[in-house]
C-alpha cells in the first residue's frame, strides 16, 4: 500500500517569466536588456509558452501527473498602474480551464520574482504602497478567476534576498555573508562588485523612472528593505483572496536549505535559519499551507557555511547534488505547524539519468516524512520545461521536457515519464 495519501499532488512547476516569453513590461526585462547587464542572456521568447500552453499542459497530463504549479504574471494583468487587462485575465482563464479539463490541479503563484515596471517607479518592493497594490492585484485575479483556483502561493521565495546574501550572491546586501564558501567576486569584494555593476544599475533605474537607490525588484534587493513589505503584501493578499473566495487554500513559498549543523556550528546555524526561515513564521501563522522549496543542503560549522566536501557531485548550478536535502528540510520546516507542499525541488543537469536518480531519492525522503506522520500534501518537480534560469540564462537544464528554442519543439525526457509513473503507482486519486 502506498504511503502517499489519496489526493497527494504530483506534478511539475513553472514560472511565467521563465517560460512564457515576451514579458516586456516587467522589471526583469529591463534588467536583462540594459547594456552592462549581469544576465548571461535575456529571456526573449523563452519557451513561447504564452502561445504554446495547450501543448505543454497536455504533455503534463499525458505523463500521468495530477497537478501543475504555474504563475500568473502581474506585469501582464496590470500592465499600467491601475489598468487591469481583461485580455490577460482571459488568457489565464483559458490556461486554468485547460488544467481542469486535463485533471491537473492548478497551484497558482501570484508573484514569481517579476513585477510590472511601473511598480519600480513607486519604490518597487520597498514602496510603502506596494503591499496594498499587490493585494489589489490579487483581488482582481481572484474576482476573475477564483473559481478555477484551489491553491494560491502569494509570493515565490519571499526570503530569496536573504538566501542569496547568505550564499554571497546578494549585490545589495547590508553586510558580508556569514559563509566561508562565498563565490569569488561578490561575497569577498562587495564594494568592488557593486561598483562593477553600478553603471548598469543606474541605467536600469533611469529606464524605469526611478533612482538607483529606489530601484527595488523583489529578488535583487537588500533583505532589510524588502522583506517587511513582502511580509505585509503576503498578509494583505491572503485577506483579499479569502474575502473573495474563502475556500481557496493560501500559502507562501520559501527557499529552504537542509541546514546541517556540524559540531560548534550551532550558533551560526541558528542565526542563518532564523534569518532565512523562522522570522517568517508569525507572518505565516494563519496560512493554509507552506510551500517548501529545496535544492541542496548547507553544512554549517563554527565559522559559518562550509565549502562542499572534496569530490562531491555538483549540479550545473555549482552546488552539491544531494536529493536527501529535501527530507532534511521538510523535517525542519515542520516547525511551522502547517501542511506542507513541496512547491519546488529539482536538479539542473544535462544527464537525465541523474534527474531520475534525484527524483527517486527525493521522493523516498518525502515518503519517510509521511511515514513519520509529517503533513506533506504534494511534490512538484522544478521544472516542467528547460527554461530561463534568470541571470544564468538558458544553460542550466532543470526540465522534465527539453525545448529547442529555435523551433520551439519539445522532447519529453525519460525523467518525465519516470515521475509520471511514480504518480500513477501512488494513486488512487480523488
Ligand atoms: C526559483 C526558480 C528557479 C529555481 C532553480 C528557485 O529559486 O523559484 O525560479 O528557476 O529555483 O534555480
XYZ file of C-alpha atoms and ligand atoms in Angstrom:
442
model
C 0.000 0.000 0.000
C 1.275 3.471 -0.833
C 2.397 5.825 1.929
C 1.173 8.703 -0.191
C -2.314 9.793 0.819
C -5.232 9.942 -1.533
C -5.202 13.333 -3.263
C -1.435 13.782 -2.947
C -0.426 16.386 -5.537
C 2.105 15.059 -8.042
C 3.260 17.485 -10.645
C 5.719 19.948 -12.067
C 6.202 23.664 -11.541
C 6.924 26.627 -13.798
C 7.001 30.429 -13.556
C 5.526 32.770 -16.151
C 8.610 34.854 -16.891
C 10.794 31.785 -17.265
C 8.673 30.150 -19.986
C 6.059 32.486 -21.479
C 8.345 34.766 -23.487
C 7.974 38.437 -24.374
C 7.348 39.672 -20.842
C 8.402 43.126 -21.989
C 6.515 45.065 -19.352
C 8.344 43.519 -16.413
C 11.237 44.844 -14.350
C 13.282 41.780 -15.263
C 13.044 42.584 -18.984
C 14.751 45.922 -18.323
C 17.416 44.314 -16.128
C 18.109 41.750 -18.845
C 18.270 44.113 -21.838
C 20.057 47.132 -20.379
C 23.723 47.303 -21.504
C 26.183 46.057 -18.897
C 23.626 43.526 -17.620
C 24.754 40.733 -15.310
C 22.359 38.373 -17.125
C 24.209 35.915 -19.370
C 21.441 36.305 -21.933
C 17.951 37.822 -21.982
C 14.704 35.834 -21.730
C 13.443 36.805 -25.209
C 10.739 34.446 -26.429
C 11.588 31.933 -23.679
C 9.641 28.711 -24.398
C 6.878 30.653 -26.144
C 4.535 29.085 -23.611
C 2.134 32.038 -23.737
C 1.256 30.729 -27.212
C 2.007 27.021 -26.723
C 0.480 26.471 -23.282
C -2.096 23.990 -24.656
C 0.594 21.641 -25.955
C 2.622 21.913 -22.763
C -0.285 21.279 -20.414
C -1.435 18.301 -22.464
C 2.060 16.847 -22.262
C 1.908 17.034 -18.457
C -1.465 15.319 -18.461
C -0.197 12.549 -20.771
C 2.645 11.854 -18.349
C 0.081 10.945 -15.693
C 0.654 13.907 -13.382
C -2.283 15.320 -11.414
C -1.067 18.843 -10.544
C 0.615 21.798 -12.218
C 2.112 24.816 -10.471
C 2.160 27.879 -12.701
C 2.378 31.598 -12.162
C 0.229 34.488 -13.300
C 2.242 37.491 -14.465
C 1.354 40.725 -12.674
C 3.056 42.759 -15.440
C 0.576 41.304 -17.940
C -2.548 41.502 -15.768
C -1.847 45.086 -14.715
C 0.363 46.488 -17.490
C -0.214 50.086 -16.406
C -0.775 51.287 -12.876
C -4.479 50.705 -12.136
C -5.378 49.184 -15.518
C -6.457 45.547 -15.314
C -6.219 43.790 -18.668
C -9.265 41.642 -19.411
C -7.368 40.096 -22.294
C -4.603 38.875 -19.984
C -7.131 37.537 -17.488
C -8.942 35.721 -20.304
C -5.664 34.115 -21.307
C -5.094 32.797 -17.793
C -8.730 31.681 -17.637
C -8.045 29.501 -20.689
C -4.882 28.143 -19.064
C -6.707 27.249 -15.846
C -9.713 25.794 -17.646
C -7.423 23.516 -19.615
C -5.698 22.382 -16.408
C -9.075 21.349 -15.000
C -10.070 19.656 -18.259
C -6.811 17.694 -18.048
C -7.422 16.766 -14.386
C -4.361 18.763 -13.329
C -4.976 20.646 -10.085
C -3.620 24.160 -10.641
C -1.455 25.687 -7.935
C -1.210 29.340 -8.839
C 1.641 31.652 -7.855
C 0.717 35.330 -8.000
C 4.250 36.677 -7.861
C 7.279 34.730 -9.042
C 10.133 37.273 -8.793
C 8.984 39.616 -11.610
C 6.918 42.794 -11.178
C 5.453 45.379 -13.536
C 7.921 48.125 -14.492
C 5.604 50.821 -13.152
C 5.934 49.408 -9.647
C 9.643 50.304 -9.644
C 8.747 53.972 -10.073
C 6.819 53.669 -6.813
C 9.780 52.308 -4.858
C 9.406 48.699 -6.007
C 9.276 46.235 -3.117
C 10.490 48.968 -0.784
C 7.490 51.178 -1.589
C 5.036 51.861 1.215
C 2.031 51.337 -1.081
C 3.307 48.119 -2.631
C 1.633 45.664 -0.214
C -1.753 47.280 -0.895
C -1.130 47.351 -4.650
C -0.229 43.678 -4.598
C -3.397 42.892 -2.641
C -5.436 44.838 -5.256
C -3.893 42.712 -7.993
C -4.598 39.525 -6.003
C -8.221 40.609 -5.597
C -8.581 41.306 -9.330
C -7.212 37.861 -10.178
C -9.490 36.117 -7.690
C -12.587 38.020 -8.798
C -11.976 36.976 -12.394
C -10.504 33.502 -11.925
C -11.086 32.469 -8.314
C -13.485 29.642 -9.114
C -10.645 27.979 -11.043
C -8.002 28.423 -8.343
C -7.937 25.893 -5.493
C -4.447 26.846 -4.275
C -2.598 30.163 -4.263
C 1.051 30.754 -3.495
C 1.079 34.507 -2.958
C 4.801 35.183 -3.356
C 7.506 32.829 -4.542
C 10.563 32.541 -2.307
C 9.827 35.725 -0.439
C 13.054 35.065 1.508
C 15.258 34.853 -1.612
C 17.277 38.001 -0.869
C 18.379 36.615 2.481
C 19.187 33.240 0.965
C 21.276 34.874 -1.778
C 23.020 37.165 0.688
C 23.886 34.194 2.900
C 25.387 32.476 -0.131
C 27.374 35.568 -1.008
C 25.388 36.277 -4.170
C 23.464 39.338 -2.996
C 24.525 42.506 -4.766
C 22.753 44.798 -2.391
C 23.098 43.116 0.967
C 23.925 45.017 4.135
C 26.923 43.061 5.281
C 29.366 40.452 4.086
C 27.909 36.934 4.058
C 28.202 34.567 7.006
C 29.956 31.979 4.942
C 33.396 30.794 4.093
C 32.112 29.429 0.808
C 31.151 32.701 -0.847
C 31.541 32.551 -4.613
C 34.528 34.571 -5.728
C 33.773 38.122 -6.755
C 30.707 39.071 -4.872
C 30.966 37.833 -1.293
C 34.590 38.744 -0.942
C 34.627 42.087 -2.691
C 31.261 43.567 -2.037
C 32.243 47.147 -2.768
C 34.065 46.185 -5.978
C 31.194 44.012 -7.109
C 28.735 46.822 -6.597
C 30.794 49.367 -8.429
C 31.344 46.948 -11.314
C 27.621 46.826 -11.949
C 26.705 50.328 -10.881
C 26.569 51.769 -14.429
C 24.138 49.028 -15.405
C 22.050 49.531 -12.269
C 21.910 53.299 -12.843
C 20.822 52.776 -16.442
C 18.100 50.337 -15.316
C 16.873 52.873 -12.766
C 16.731 55.598 -15.443
C 14.815 53.286 -17.761
C 12.239 52.643 -15.022
C 11.971 56.309 -13.999
C 13.490 55.857 -10.587
C 16.826 56.309 -8.835
C 19.408 53.570 -8.253
C 18.663 53.663 -4.514
C 14.947 53.323 -5.036
C 15.136 50.530 -7.622
C 13.980 47.558 -5.550
C 12.957 44.463 -7.506
C 11.650 41.564 -5.405
C 14.722 39.389 -5.907
C 17.576 41.917 -6.283
C 17.342 43.952 -3.108
C 18.637 44.291 0.411
C 16.638 41.950 2.662
C 16.072 44.663 5.265
C 14.457 46.927 2.623
C 12.074 44.489 1.011
C 11.257 41.736 3.468
C 8.914 43.762 5.718
C 6.863 44.908 2.660
C 6.895 41.363 1.279
C 5.525 40.099 4.596
C 2.834 42.791 4.636
C 1.999 42.023 0.992
C 1.506 38.364 1.808
C -0.845 39.094 4.711
C -2.881 41.665 2.777
C -3.104 39.450 -0.303
C -4.222 36.493 1.813
C -7.002 38.629 3.276
C -8.036 39.829 -0.189
C -8.071 36.285 -1.583
C -10.070 34.895 1.344
C -12.573 37.750 1.107
C -13.314 36.792 -2.493
C -13.016 33.031 -2.125
C -12.668 31.585 1.369
C -12.252 28.001 0.168
C -9.058 28.717 -1.787
C -6.032 27.438 0.114
C -3.442 30.183 0.573
C 0.254 29.944 1.353
C 3.609 31.474 0.522
C 6.709 29.681 -0.754
C 10.132 29.864 0.875
C 13.546 28.729 -0.331
C 14.805 26.448 2.428
C 18.052 24.568 2.822
C 18.592 21.394 4.715
C 20.648 23.115 7.424
C 23.098 20.515 8.707
C 24.931 21.569 11.848
C 28.464 20.348 12.469
C 29.993 20.426 15.952
C 30.499 24.025 17.053
C 28.237 25.383 14.313
C 25.107 25.641 16.456
C 25.165 29.397 16.882
C 25.846 30.168 13.222
C 23.197 27.685 12.125
C 20.626 29.172 14.462
C 21.296 32.634 13.015
C 21.178 31.526 9.371
C 17.999 29.562 9.963
C 16.326 32.342 11.874
C 17.091 34.944 9.208
C 16.072 32.751 6.277
C 13.128 30.924 7.801
C 11.987 31.300 11.391
C 11.496 35.036 11.280
C 8.733 34.413 8.684
C 6.698 32.176 10.964
C 4.493 34.847 12.631
C 3.566 36.124 9.138
C 2.512 32.638 8.046
C 0.630 31.600 11.164
C -2.820 31.967 9.563
C -1.896 30.344 6.245
C -3.450 27.119 4.969
C -0.149 25.593 3.850
C 3.540 26.319 3.442
C 5.193 25.906 0.038
C 8.642 24.494 0.702
C 11.390 24.655 -1.942
C 14.710 22.945 -1.688
C 17.685 22.249 -3.933
C 20.579 21.207 -1.699
C 21.995 21.192 1.821
C 24.087 23.687 3.735
C 26.694 22.370 6.164
C 27.438 24.802 8.948
C 30.479 24.893 11.187
C 31.747 27.386 13.787
C 32.769 29.866 11.046
C 29.559 29.600 9.045
C 28.670 27.737 5.859
C 31.302 25.180 4.900
C 32.525 24.562 1.366
C 31.421 21.320 -0.280
C 33.388 18.259 0.685
C 36.052 17.323 -1.809
C 34.863 15.178 -4.705
C 31.117 15.550 -4.210
C 28.980 15.530 -7.345
C 27.929 19.048 -8.363
C 24.891 20.096 -10.375
C 25.070 22.561 -13.269
C 24.275 25.243 -10.705
C 27.553 24.555 -8.922
C 26.042 23.237 -5.723
C 26.043 19.705 -4.361
C 23.833 17.008 -5.868
C 22.147 15.958 -2.655
C 18.492 14.904 -3.029
C 18.283 13.809 0.616
C 18.254 17.519 1.480
C 14.531 17.568 0.750
C 13.783 15.215 3.624
C 16.083 17.090 5.976
C 14.474 20.381 5.061
C 10.896 19.102 5.428
C 11.670 17.838 8.930
C 12.964 21.300 9.874
C 10.149 23.200 8.137
C 7.549 21.169 10.046
C 8.105 23.546 12.972
C 5.786 25.967 11.118
C 2.917 23.662 12.082
C 1.353 23.953 8.620
C 0.598 21.349 5.968
C 3.492 21.435 3.521
C 3.532 21.224 -0.261
C 6.880 20.749 -1.956
C 6.341 23.522 -4.485
C 9.844 23.154 -5.962
C 12.563 20.530 -5.874
C 14.778 19.579 -8.763
C 18.165 19.287 -10.337
C 19.926 21.019 -13.164
C 21.807 18.532 -15.312
C 22.392 17.519 -18.941
C 22.404 13.887 -17.796
C 18.765 12.942 -17.459
C 19.604 9.675 -15.695
C 20.877 11.809 -12.784
C 17.480 13.553 -12.728
C 15.763 10.142 -12.467
C 18.043 9.254 -9.545
C 17.475 12.652 -7.939
C 13.687 12.330 -8.135
C 13.757 8.780 -6.730
C 15.922 9.747 -3.777
C 13.988 12.957 -3.070
C 10.608 11.209 -3.250
C 11.848 8.426 -0.973
C 12.681 11.151 1.546
C 9.145 12.532 1.292
C 7.819 9.014 1.844
C 9.886 8.690 5.037
C 8.488 12.019 6.272
C 4.933 10.829 5.598
C 5.615 7.541 7.375
C 6.678 9.583 10.410
C 3.400 11.460 10.338
C 4.549 14.741 8.789
C 1.848 16.516 6.826
C 3.146 16.737 3.258
C 0.461 17.252 0.614
C 2.335 17.312 -2.668
C 5.561 17.084 -4.662
C 6.051 19.451 -7.594
C 9.246 18.941 -9.536
C 11.090 22.053 -10.755
C 10.706 22.368 -13.633
C 8.309 21.157 -16.307
C 10.407 22.638 -19.128
C 14.029 23.591 -19.696
C 13.621 27.303 -19.140
C 15.127 30.724 -18.447
C 17.246 30.349 -15.323
C 17.396 34.090 -14.537
C 20.907 35.574 -14.583
C 22.306 32.246 -15.801
C 20.210 32.297 -18.965
C 19.217 29.065 -20.689
C 22.302 26.947 -19.919
C 21.095 25.163 -16.753
C 18.702 22.355 -17.614
C 16.141 21.690 -14.893
C 13.363 20.476 -17.184
C 11.457 17.219 -17.479
C 10.821 18.334 -21.045
C 13.557 19.685 -23.332
C 12.877 22.669 -25.545
C 14.615 23.523 -28.801
C 14.219 27.285 -28.635
C 14.959 27.760 -32.344
C 11.966 25.639 -33.390
C 10.066 25.584 -30.068
C 9.837 21.817 -30.372
C 9.518 19.811 -27.169
C 11.080 16.461 -26.260
C 9.822 14.578 -23.268
C 12.779 13.245 -21.291
C 12.806 9.796 -19.618
C 12.716 11.526 -16.205
C 9.306 12.984 -17.112
C 7.898 9.520 -17.777
C 9.567 8.343 -14.587
C 7.806 10.996 -12.483
C 4.545 10.190 -14.269
C 4.939 6.515 -13.343
C 5.603 7.414 -9.709
C 2.372 9.390 -9.730
C 0.397 6.592 -11.395
C 1.739 3.987 -8.961
C 0.869 6.025 -5.939
C -2.838 6.509 -6.654
C -5.738 6.218 -6.406
C -6.509 9.886 -6.524
C -9.613 11.910 -5.867
C 13.120 29.670 -8.200
C 13.052 29.334 -9.667
C 14.414 28.887 -10.163
C 14.813 27.654 -9.393
C 16.099 26.992 -9.821
C 14.028 28.798 -7.396
O 14.855 29.608 -6.656
O 11.838 29.798 -7.652
O 12.542 30.439 -10.344
O 14.445 28.687 -11.529
O 14.910 27.968 -8.030
O 17.216 27.765 -9.550
